[in-house]
PDB file of C-alpha atoms in Angstrom:
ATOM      1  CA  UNK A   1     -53.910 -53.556  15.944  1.00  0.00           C
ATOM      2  CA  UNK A   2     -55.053 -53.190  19.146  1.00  0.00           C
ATOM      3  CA  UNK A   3     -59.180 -53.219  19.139  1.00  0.00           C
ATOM      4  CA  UNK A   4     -59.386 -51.086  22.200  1.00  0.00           C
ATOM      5  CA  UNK A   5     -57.833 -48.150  20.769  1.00  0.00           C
ATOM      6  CA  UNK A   6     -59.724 -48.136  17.746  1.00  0.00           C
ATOM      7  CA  UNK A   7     -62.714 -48.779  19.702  1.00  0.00           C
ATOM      8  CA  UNK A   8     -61.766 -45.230  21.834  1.00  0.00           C
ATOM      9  CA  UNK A   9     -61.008 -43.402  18.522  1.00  0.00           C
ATOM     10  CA  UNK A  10     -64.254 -44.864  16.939  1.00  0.00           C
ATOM     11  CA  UNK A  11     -66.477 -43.819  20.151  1.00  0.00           C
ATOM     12  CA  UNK A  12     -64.712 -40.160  20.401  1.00  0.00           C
ATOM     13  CA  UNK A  13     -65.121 -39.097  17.337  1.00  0.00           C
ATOM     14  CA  UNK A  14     -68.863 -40.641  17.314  1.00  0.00           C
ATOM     15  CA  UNK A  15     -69.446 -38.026  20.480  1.00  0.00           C
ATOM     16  CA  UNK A  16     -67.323 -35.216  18.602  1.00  0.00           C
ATOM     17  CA  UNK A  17     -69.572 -35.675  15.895  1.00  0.00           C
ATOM     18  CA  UNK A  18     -72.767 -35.350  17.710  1.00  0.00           C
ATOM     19  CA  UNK A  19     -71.322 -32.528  20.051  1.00  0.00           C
ATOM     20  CA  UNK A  20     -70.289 -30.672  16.697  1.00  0.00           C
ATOM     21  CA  UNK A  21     -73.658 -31.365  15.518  1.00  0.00           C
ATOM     22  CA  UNK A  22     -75.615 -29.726  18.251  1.00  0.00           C
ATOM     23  CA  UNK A  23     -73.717 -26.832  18.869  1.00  0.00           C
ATOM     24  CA  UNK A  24     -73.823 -26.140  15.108  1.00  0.00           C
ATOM     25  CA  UNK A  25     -78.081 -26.080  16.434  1.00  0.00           C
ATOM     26  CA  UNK A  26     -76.757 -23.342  18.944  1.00  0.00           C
ATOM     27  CA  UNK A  27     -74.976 -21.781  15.990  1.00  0.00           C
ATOM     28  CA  UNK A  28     -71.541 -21.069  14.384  1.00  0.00           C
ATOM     29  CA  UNK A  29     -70.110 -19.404  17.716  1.00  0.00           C
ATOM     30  CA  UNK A  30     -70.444 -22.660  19.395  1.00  0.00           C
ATOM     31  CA  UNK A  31     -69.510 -24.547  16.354  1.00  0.00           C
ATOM     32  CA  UNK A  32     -66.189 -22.552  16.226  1.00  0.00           C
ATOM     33  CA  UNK A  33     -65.695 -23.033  19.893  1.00  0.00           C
ATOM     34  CA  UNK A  34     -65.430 -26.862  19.705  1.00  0.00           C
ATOM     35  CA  UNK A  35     -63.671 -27.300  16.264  1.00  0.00           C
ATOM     36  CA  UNK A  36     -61.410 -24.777  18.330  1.00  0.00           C
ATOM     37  CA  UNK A  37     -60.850 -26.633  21.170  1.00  0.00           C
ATOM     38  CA  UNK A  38     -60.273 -29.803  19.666  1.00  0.00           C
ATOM     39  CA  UNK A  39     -57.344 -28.150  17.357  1.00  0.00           C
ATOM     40  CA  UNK A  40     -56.333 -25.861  20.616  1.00  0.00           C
ATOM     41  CA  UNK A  41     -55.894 -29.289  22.529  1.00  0.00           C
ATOM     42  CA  UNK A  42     -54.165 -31.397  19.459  1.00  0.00           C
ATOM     43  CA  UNK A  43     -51.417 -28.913  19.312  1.00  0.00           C
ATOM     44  CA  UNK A  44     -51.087 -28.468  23.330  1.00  0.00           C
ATOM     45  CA  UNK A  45     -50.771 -32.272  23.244  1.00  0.00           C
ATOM     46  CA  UNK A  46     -47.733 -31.839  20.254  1.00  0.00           C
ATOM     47  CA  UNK A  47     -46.146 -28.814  21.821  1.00  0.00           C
ATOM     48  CA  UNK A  48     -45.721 -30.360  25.281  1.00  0.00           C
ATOM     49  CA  UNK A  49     -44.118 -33.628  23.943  1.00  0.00           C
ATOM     50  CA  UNK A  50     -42.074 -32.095  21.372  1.00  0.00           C
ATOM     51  CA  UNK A  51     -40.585 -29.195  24.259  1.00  0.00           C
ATOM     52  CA  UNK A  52     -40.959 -30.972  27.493  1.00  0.00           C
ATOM     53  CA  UNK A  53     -41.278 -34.891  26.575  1.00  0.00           C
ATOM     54  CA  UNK A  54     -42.865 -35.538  29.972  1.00  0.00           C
ATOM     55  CA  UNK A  55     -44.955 -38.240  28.213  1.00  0.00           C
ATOM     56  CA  UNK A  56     -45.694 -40.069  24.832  1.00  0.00           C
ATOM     57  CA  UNK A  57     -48.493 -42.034  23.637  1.00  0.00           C
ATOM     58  CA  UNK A  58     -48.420 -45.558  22.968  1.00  0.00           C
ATOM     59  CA  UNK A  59     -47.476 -46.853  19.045  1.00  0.00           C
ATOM     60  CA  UNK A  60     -51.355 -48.245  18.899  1.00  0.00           C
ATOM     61  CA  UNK A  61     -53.061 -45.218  18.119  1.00  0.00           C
ATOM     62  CA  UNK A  62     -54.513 -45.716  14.835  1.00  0.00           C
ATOM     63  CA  UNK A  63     -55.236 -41.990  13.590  1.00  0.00           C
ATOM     64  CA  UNK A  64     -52.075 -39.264  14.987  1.00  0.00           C
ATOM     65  CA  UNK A  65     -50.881 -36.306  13.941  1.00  0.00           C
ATOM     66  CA  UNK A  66     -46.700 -36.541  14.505  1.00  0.00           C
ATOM     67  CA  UNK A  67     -47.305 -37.424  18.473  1.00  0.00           C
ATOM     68  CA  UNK A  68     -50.222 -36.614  19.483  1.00  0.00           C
ATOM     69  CA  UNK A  69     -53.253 -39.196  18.721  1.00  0.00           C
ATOM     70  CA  UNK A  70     -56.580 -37.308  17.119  1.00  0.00           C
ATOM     71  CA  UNK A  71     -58.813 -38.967  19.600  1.00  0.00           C
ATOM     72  CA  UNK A  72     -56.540 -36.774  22.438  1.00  0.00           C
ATOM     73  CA  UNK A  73     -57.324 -33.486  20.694  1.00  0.00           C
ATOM     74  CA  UNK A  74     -61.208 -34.561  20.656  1.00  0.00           C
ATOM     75  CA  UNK A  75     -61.276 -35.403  23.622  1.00  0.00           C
ATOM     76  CA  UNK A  76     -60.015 -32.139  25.424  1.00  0.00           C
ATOM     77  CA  UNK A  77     -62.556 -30.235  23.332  1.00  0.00           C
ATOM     78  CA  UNK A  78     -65.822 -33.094  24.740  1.00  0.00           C
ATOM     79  CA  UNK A  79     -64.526 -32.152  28.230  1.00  0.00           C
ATOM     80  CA  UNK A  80     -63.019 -28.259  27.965  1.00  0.00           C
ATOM     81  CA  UNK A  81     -66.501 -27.256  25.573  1.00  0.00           C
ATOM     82  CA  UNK A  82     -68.557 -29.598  28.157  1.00  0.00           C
ATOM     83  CA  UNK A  83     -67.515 -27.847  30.921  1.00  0.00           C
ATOM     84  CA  UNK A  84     -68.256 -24.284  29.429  1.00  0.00           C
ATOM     85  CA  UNK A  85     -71.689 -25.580  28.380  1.00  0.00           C
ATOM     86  CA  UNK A  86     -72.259 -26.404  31.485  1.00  0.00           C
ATOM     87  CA  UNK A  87     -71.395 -23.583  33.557  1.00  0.00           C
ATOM     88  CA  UNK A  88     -73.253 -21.408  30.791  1.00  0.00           C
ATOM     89  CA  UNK A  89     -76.719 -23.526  31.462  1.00  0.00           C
ATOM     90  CA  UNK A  90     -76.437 -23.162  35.280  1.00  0.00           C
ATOM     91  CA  UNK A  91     -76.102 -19.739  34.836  1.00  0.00           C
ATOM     92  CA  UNK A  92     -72.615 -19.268  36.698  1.00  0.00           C
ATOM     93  CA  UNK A  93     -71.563 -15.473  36.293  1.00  0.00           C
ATOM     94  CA  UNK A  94     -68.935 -14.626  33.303  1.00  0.00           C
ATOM     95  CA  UNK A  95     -66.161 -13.662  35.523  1.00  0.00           C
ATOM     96  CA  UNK A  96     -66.393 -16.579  38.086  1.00  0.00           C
ATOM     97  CA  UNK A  97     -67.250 -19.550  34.758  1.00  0.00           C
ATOM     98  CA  UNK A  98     -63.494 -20.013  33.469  1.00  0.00           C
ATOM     99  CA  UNK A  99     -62.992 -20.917  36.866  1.00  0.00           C
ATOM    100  CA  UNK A 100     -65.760 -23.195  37.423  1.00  0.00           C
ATOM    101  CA  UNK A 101     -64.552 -24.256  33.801  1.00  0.00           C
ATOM    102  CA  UNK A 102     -61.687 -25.269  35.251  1.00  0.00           C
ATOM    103  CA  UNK A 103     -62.590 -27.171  38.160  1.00  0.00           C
ATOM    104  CA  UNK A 104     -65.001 -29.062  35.887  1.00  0.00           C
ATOM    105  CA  UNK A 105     -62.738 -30.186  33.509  1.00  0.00           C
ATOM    106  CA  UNK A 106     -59.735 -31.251  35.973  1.00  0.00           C
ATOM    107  CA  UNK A 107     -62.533 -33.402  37.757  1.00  0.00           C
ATOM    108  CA  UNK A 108     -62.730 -35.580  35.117  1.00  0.00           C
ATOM    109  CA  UNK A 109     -59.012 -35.611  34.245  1.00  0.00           C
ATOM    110  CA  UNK A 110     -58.441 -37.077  37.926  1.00  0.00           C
ATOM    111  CA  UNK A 111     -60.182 -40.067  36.852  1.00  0.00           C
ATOM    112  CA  UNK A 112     -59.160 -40.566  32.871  1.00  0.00           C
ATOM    113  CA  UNK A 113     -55.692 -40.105  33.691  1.00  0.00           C
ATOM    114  CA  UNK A 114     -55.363 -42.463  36.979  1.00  0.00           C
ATOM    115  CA  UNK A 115     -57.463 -44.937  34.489  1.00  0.00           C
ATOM    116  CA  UNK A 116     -55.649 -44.288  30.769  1.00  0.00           C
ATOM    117  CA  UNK A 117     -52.193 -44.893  32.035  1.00  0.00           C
ATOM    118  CA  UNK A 118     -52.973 -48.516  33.400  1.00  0.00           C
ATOM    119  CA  UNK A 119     -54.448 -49.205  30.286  1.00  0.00           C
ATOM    120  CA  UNK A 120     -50.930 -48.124  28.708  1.00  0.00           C
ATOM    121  CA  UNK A 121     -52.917 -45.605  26.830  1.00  0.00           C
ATOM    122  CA  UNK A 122     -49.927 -43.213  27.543  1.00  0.00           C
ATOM    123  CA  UNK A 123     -46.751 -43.431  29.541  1.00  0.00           C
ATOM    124  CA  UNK A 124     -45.408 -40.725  31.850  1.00  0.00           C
ATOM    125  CA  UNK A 125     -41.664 -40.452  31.722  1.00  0.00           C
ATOM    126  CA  UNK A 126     -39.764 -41.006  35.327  1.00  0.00           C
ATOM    127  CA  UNK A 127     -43.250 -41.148  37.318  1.00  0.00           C
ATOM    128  CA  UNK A 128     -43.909 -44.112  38.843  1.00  0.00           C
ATOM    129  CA  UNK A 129     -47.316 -45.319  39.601  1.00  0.00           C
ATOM    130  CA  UNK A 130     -47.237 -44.898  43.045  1.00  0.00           C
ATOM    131  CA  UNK A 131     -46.197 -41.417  42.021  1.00  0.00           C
ATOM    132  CA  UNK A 132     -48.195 -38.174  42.015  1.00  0.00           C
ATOM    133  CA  UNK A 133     -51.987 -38.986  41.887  1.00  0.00           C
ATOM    134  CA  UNK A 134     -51.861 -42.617  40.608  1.00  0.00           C
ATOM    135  CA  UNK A 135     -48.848 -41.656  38.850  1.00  0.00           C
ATOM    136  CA  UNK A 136     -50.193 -38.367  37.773  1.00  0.00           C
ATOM    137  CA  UNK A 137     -47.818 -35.799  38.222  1.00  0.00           C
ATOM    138  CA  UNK A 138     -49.274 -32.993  39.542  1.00  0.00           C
ATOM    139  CA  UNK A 139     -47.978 -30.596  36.598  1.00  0.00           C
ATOM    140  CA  UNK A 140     -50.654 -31.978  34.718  1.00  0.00           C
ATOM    141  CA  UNK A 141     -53.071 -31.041  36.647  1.00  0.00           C
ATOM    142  CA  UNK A 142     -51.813 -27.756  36.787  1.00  0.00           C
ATOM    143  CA  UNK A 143     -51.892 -27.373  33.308  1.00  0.00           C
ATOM    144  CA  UNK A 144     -55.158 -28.931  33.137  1.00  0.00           C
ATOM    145  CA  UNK A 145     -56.450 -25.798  35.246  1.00  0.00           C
ATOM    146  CA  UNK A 146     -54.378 -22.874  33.238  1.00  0.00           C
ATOM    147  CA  UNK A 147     -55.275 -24.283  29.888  1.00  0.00           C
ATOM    148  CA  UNK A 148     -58.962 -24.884  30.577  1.00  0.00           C
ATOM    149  CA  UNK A 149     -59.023 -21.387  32.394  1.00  0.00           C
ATOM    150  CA  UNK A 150     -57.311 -19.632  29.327  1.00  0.00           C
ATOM    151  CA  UNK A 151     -59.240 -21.335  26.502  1.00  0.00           C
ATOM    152  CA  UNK A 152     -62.700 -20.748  28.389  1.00  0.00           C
ATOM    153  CA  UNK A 153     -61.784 -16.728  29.651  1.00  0.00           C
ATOM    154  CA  UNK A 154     -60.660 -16.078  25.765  1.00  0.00           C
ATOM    155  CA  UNK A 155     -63.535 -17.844  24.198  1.00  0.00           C
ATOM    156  CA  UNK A 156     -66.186 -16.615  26.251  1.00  0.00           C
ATOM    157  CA  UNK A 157     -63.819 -12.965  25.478  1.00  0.00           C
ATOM    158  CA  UNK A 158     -64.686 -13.622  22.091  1.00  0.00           C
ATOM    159  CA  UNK A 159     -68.017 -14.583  22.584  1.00  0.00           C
ATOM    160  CA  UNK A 160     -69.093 -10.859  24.562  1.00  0.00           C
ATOM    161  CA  UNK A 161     -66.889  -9.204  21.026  1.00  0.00           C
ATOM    162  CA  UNK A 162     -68.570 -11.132  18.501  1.00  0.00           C
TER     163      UNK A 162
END
């Protein structure tokens, strides 16, 4: 076993903890949002290998569900719920946020990904690192941007319903 990744899966779920924590203080709206997210982001992540096999993960994950590593689905709901907290606490306008959302959350994807696949973390199939943004192709940052737009216009939907 490889201590790095259990050292990732060990630290995200420490800050998933503590996220899910204080937005159960905000309340169960917020609470919902994240557990959400996480499970929104777990079965994107199992969808998109299983239909499009762009990418897989590496075998060291300790804690996956099929494909898709547990840490991954935590991890899109620390940055997609971060970015919506965000925008909500500067105040940016409902119809202009899932945007801002958006932009948010594919800032820090330009740097995990660049960073994740050198650490063989995951592997992009027939991209080479020289390739796309540090051998990002740029369909994943596209998705990055629909997927964080969609989750944060329907949840903050929700949220004006509720």
């Amino acid at each position: 076993m490889d201590p790095i990744y259990l050292l990732l899966e060990v630290a995200a779920a420490i800050f998933f903890v503590l996220a899910a924590w204080l937005a159960l203080r905000r309340g169960r709206l917020p609470f919902l949002e994240l557990i959400s997210a996480a499970t929104f982001g777990l079965l994107l992540e199992e969808g998109d290998q299983l239909i499009f096999e762009t990418y897989h993960y590496a075998d060291a994950w300790v804690l996956s569900v099929d494909r898709a590593p547990l840490v991954i689905g935590l991890t899109w709901a620390l940055i997609i719920a971060g970015a919506m907290r965000i925008t909500d606490a500067l105040g940016v306008r409902r119809r202009y946020a899932p945007f801002v959302d958006s932009v948010l959350a594919i800032s820090l994807d330009l740097a995990f990904d660049a960073i994740a696949i050198r650490m063989g973390l995951w592997t992009w199939r027939g991209v080479g690192s020289a390739d796309g943004w540090f051998g990002v192709p740029a369909g994943n940052f596209y998705a990055w941007l629909f997927v964080t737009w969609a989750f944060s216009f329907l949840s903050r939907w929700v949220r004006d319903v509720a």
